[in-house]
mmCIF file of C-alpha atoms in Angstrom:
data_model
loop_
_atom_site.group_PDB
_atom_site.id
_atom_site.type_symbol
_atom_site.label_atom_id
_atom_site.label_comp_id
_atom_site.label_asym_id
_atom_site.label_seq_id
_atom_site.Cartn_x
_atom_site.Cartn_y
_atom_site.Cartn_z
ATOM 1 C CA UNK A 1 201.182 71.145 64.301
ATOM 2 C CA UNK A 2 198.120 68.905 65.418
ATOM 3 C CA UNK A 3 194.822 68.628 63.575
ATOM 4 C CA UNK A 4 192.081 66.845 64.869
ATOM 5 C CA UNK A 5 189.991 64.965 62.160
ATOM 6 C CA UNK A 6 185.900 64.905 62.606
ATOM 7 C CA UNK A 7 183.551 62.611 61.822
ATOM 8 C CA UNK A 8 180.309 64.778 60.774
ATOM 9 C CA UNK A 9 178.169 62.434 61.928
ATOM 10 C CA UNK A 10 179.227 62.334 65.722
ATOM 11 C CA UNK A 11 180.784 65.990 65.773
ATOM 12 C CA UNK A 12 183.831 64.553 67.625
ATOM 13 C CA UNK A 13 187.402 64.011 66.717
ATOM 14 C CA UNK A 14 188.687 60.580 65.361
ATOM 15 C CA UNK A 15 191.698 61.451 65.657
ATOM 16 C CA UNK A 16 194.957 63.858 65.145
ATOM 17 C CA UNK A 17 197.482 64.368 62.591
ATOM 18 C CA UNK A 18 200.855 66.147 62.451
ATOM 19 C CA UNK A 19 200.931 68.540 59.919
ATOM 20 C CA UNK A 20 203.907 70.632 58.845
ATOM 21 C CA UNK A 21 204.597 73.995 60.719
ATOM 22 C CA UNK A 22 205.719 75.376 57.286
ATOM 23 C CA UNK A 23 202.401 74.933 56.223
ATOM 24 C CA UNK A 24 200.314 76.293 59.740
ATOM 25 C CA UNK A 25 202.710 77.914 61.653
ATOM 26 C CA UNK A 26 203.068 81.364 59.855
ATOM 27 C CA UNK A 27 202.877 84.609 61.488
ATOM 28 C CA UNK A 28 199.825 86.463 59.670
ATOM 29 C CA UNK A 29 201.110 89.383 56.983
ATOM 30 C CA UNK A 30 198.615 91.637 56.062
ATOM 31 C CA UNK A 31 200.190 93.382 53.843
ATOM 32 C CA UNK A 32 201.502 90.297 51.518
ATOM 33 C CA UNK A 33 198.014 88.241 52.023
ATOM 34 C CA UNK A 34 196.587 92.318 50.641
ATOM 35 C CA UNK A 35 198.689 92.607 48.037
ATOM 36 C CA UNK A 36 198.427 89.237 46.197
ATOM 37 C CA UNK A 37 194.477 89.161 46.819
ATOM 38 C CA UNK A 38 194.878 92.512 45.284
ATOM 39 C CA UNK A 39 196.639 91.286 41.982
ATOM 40 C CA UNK A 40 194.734 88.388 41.744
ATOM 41 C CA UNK A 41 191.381 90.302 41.509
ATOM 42 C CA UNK A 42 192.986 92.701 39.305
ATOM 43 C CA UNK A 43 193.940 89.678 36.865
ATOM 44 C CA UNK A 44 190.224 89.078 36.412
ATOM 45 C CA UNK A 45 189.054 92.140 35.059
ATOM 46 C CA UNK A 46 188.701 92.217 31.107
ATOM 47 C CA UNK A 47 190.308 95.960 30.511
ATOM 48 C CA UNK A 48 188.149 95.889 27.119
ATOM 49 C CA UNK A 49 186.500 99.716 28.422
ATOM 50 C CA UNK A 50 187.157 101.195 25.253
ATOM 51 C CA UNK A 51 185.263 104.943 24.395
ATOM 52 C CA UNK A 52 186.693 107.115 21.189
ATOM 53 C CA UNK A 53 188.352 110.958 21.655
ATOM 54 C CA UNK A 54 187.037 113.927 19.352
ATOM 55 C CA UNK A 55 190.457 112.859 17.259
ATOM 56 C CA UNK A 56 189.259 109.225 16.886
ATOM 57 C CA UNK A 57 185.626 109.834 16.235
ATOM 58 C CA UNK A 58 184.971 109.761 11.931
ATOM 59 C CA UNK A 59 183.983 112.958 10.733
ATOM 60 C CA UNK A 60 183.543 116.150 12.040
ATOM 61 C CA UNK A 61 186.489 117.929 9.545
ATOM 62 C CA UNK A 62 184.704 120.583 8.230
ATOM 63 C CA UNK A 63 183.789 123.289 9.775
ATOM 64 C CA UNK A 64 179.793 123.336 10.239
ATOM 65 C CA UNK A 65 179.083 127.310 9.610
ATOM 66 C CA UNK A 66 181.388 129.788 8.831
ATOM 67 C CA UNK A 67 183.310 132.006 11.756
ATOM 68 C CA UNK A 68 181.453 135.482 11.913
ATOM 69 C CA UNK A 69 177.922 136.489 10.700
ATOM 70 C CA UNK A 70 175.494 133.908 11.672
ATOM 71 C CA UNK A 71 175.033 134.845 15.587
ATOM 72 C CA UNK A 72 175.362 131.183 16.861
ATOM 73 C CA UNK A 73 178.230 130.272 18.582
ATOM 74 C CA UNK A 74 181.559 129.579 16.727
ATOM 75 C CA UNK A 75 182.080 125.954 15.709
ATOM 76 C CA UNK A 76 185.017 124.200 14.097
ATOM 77 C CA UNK A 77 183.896 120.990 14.303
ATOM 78 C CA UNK A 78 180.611 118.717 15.188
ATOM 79 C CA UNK A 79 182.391 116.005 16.749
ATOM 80 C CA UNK A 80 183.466 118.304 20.140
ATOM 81 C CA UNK A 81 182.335 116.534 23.783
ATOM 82 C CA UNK A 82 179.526 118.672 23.800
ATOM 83 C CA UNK A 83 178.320 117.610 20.074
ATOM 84 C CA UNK A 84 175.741 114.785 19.433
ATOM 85 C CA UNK A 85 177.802 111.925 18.095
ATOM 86 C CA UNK A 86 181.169 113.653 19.485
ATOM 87 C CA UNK A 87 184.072 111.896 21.067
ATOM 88 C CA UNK A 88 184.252 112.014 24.538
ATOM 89 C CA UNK A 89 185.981 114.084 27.015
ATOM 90 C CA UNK A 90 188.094 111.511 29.024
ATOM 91 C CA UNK A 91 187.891 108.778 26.914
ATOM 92 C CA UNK A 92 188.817 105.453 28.574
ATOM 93 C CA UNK A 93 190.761 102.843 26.519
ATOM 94 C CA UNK A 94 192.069 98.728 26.610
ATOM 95 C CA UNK A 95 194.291 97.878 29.478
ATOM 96 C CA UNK A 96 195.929 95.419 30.874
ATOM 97 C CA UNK A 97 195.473 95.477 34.978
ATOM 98 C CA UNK A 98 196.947 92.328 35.366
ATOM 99 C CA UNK A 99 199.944 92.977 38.236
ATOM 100 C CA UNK A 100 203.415 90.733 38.867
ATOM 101 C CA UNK A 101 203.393 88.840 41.976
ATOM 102 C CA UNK A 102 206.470 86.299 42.654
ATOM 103 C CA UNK A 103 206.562 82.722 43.198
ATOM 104 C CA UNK A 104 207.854 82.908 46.492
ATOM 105 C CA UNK A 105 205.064 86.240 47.638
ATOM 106 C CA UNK A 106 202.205 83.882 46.338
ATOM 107 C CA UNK A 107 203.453 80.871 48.045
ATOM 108 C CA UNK A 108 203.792 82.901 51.476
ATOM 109 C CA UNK A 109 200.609 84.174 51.648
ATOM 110 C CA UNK A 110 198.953 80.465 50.661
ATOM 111 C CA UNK A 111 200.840 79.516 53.917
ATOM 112 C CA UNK A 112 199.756 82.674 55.945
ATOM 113 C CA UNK A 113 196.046 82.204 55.190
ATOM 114 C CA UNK A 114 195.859 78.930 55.967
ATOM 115 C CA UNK A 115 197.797 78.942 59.376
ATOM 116 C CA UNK A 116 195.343 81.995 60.036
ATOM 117 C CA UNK A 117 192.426 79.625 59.192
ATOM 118 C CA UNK A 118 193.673 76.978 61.947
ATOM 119 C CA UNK A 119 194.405 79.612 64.498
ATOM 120 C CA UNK A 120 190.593 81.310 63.813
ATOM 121 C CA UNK A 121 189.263 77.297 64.200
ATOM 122 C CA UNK A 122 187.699 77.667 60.882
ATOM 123 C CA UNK A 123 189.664 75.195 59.044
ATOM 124 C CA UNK A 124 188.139 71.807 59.459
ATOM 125 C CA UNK A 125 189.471 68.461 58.366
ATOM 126 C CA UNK A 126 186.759 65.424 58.341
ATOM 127 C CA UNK A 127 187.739 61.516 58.183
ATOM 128 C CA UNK A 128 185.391 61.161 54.460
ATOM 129 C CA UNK A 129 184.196 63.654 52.517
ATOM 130 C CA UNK A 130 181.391 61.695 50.200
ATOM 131 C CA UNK A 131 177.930 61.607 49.578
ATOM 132 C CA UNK A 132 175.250 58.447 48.785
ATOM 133 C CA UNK A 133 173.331 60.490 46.239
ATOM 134 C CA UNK A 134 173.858 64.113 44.290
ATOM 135 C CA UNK A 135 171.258 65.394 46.313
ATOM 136 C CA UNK A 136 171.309 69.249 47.798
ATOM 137 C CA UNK A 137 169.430 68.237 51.250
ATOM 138 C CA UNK A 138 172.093 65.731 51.902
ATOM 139 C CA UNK A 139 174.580 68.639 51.023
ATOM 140 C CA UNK A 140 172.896 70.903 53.403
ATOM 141 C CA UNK A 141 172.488 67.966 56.337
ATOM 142 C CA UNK A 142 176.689 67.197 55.910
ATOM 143 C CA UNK A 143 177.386 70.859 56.246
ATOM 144 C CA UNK A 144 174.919 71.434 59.314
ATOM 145 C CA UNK A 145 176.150 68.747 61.303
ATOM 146 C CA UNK A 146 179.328 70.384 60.489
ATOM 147 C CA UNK A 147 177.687 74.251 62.106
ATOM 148 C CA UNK A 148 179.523 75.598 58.813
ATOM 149 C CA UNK A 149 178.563 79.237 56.827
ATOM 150 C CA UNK A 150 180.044 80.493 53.806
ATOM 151 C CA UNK A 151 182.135 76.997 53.202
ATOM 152 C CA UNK A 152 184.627 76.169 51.080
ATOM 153 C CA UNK A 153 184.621 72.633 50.447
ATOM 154 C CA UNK A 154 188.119 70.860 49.060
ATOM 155 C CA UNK A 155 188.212 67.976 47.455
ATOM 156 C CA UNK A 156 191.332 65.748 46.696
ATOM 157 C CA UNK A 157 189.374 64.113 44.220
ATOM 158 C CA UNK A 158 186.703 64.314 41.768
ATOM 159 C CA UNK A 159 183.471 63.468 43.187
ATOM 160 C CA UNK A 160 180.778 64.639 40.687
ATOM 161 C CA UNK A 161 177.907 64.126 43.690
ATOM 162 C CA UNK A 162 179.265 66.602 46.068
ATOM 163 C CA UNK A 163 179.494 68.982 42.517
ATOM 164 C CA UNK A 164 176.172 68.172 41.796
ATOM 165 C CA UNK A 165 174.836 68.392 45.259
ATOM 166 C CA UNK A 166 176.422 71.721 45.879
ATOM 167 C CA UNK A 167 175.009 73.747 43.024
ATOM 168 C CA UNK A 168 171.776 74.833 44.305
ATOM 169 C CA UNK A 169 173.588 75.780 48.187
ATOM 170 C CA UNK A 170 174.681 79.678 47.606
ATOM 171 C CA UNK A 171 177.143 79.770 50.344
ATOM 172 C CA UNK A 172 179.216 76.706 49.607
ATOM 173 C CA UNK A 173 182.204 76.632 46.865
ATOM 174 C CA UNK A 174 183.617 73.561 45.441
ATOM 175 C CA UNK A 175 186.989 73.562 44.370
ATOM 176 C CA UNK A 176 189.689 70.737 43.913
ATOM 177 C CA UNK A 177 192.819 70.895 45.484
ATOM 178 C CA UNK A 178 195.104 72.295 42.790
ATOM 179 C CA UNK A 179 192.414 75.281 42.574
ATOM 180 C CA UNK A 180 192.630 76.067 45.676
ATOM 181 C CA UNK A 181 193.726 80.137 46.025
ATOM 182 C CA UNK A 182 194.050 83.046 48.704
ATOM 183 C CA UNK A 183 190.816 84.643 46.880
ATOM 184 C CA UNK A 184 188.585 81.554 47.998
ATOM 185 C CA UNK A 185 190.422 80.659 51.472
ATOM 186 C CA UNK A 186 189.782 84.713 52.479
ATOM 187 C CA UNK A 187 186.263 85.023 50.902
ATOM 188 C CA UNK A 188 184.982 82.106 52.583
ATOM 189 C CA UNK A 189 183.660 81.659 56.747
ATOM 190 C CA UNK A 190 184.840 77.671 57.023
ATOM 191 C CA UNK A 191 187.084 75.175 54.619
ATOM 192 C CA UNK A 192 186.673 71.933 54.735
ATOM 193 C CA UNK A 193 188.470 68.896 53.669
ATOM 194 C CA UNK A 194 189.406 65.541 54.045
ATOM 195 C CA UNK A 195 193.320 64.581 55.264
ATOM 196 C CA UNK A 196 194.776 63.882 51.822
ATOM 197 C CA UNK A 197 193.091 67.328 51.238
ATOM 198 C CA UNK A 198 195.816 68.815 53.911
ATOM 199 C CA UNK A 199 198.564 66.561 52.773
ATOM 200 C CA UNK A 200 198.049 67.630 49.151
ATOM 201 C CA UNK A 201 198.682 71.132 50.066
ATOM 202 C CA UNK A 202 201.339 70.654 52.620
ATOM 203 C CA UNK A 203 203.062 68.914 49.698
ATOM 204 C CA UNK A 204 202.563 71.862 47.167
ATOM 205 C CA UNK A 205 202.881 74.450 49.609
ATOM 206 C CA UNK A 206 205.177 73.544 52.708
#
């Protein structure tokens, strides 16, 4: 498959390269793409929701007032649901949420997002991907030139400027190659990288 590479500056293409079908010619799947965004989301969640039962809760083993007699309500314990300091009714507890996924089902949908990204035109490859300064405007003035929203910016290398000059924009993410995920391709309205960005993940992923 053809990409055409941009040069921010002019908005116009440089020039193409022939990237693997493997890579950008999948058929979208739903249902996979669902399912591993699904685990992966699941994976981050800390399970530590812990809350104590009447059993776990320390005292409450004697019996407040005796059975008959006193005309209040019989009681054999103070550490019911409905007690001050009691357990609780459906107490929740430590779990782990984290769910399997396969090698092969994460590398799939990797593949199907991005050859969904290149068919939606919101996948764009430029010829340099650097800054003079780690300054925000000049940030904001690459992506406009760009007409980018809610970008994902790839980098095949470490560039601590575009880092830098990225923190203060809300809508742009910064991740390196190797980081690079179905979570942050989905959540995001543009990527952008440079060609060894592409040929970095057509050799991990293809």
């Amino acid at each position: 498959m053809e990409l055409a590479v941009v040069a921010p500056e002019s908005k116009t293409s440089t020039k193409k390269i022939d990237v693997s079908d493997r890579l950008l010619g999948c058929e979208f799947n739903e249902a996979l793409v669902h399912q591993v965004i699904v685990a992966q989301l699941a994976g981050r969640r800390a399970g530590t929701s812990a809350q104590k039962t009447r059993a776990e809760v320390r005292g409450g083993g004697k019996k407040p007032w005796k059975q008959k007699g006193t005309g209040r309500a019989r009681a054999g314990s103070t550490r019911g649901p409905l007690w001050t300091g009691g357990g609780v009714t459906f107490a929740s507890s430590t779990r782990d949420y984290s769910q399997k996924v396969n090698k092969k089902m994460y590398r799939a949908s990797m593949r199907v997002v991005l050859s969904e990204l290149v068919r939606q035109e919101r996948l764009i490859i430029v010829d340099k991907l650097e800054l003079k300064e780690a300054k925000t405007k000049l940030m904001a003035d690459f992506l406009k030139k760009l007409d980018v929203s809610r970008v994902l910016v790839v980098m095949d290398k470490l560039d601590e400027k575009i880092i830098l000059a990225s923190q203060n924009l809300p809508d742009v993410t910064v991740v390196m190659v190797k980081e690079v995920n179905p979570v942050f391709l989905v959540g995001c309205d543009h990527v952008v990288m440079t060609e060894a960005g592409i040929r970095a993940l057509e050799e991990q992923w293809a």
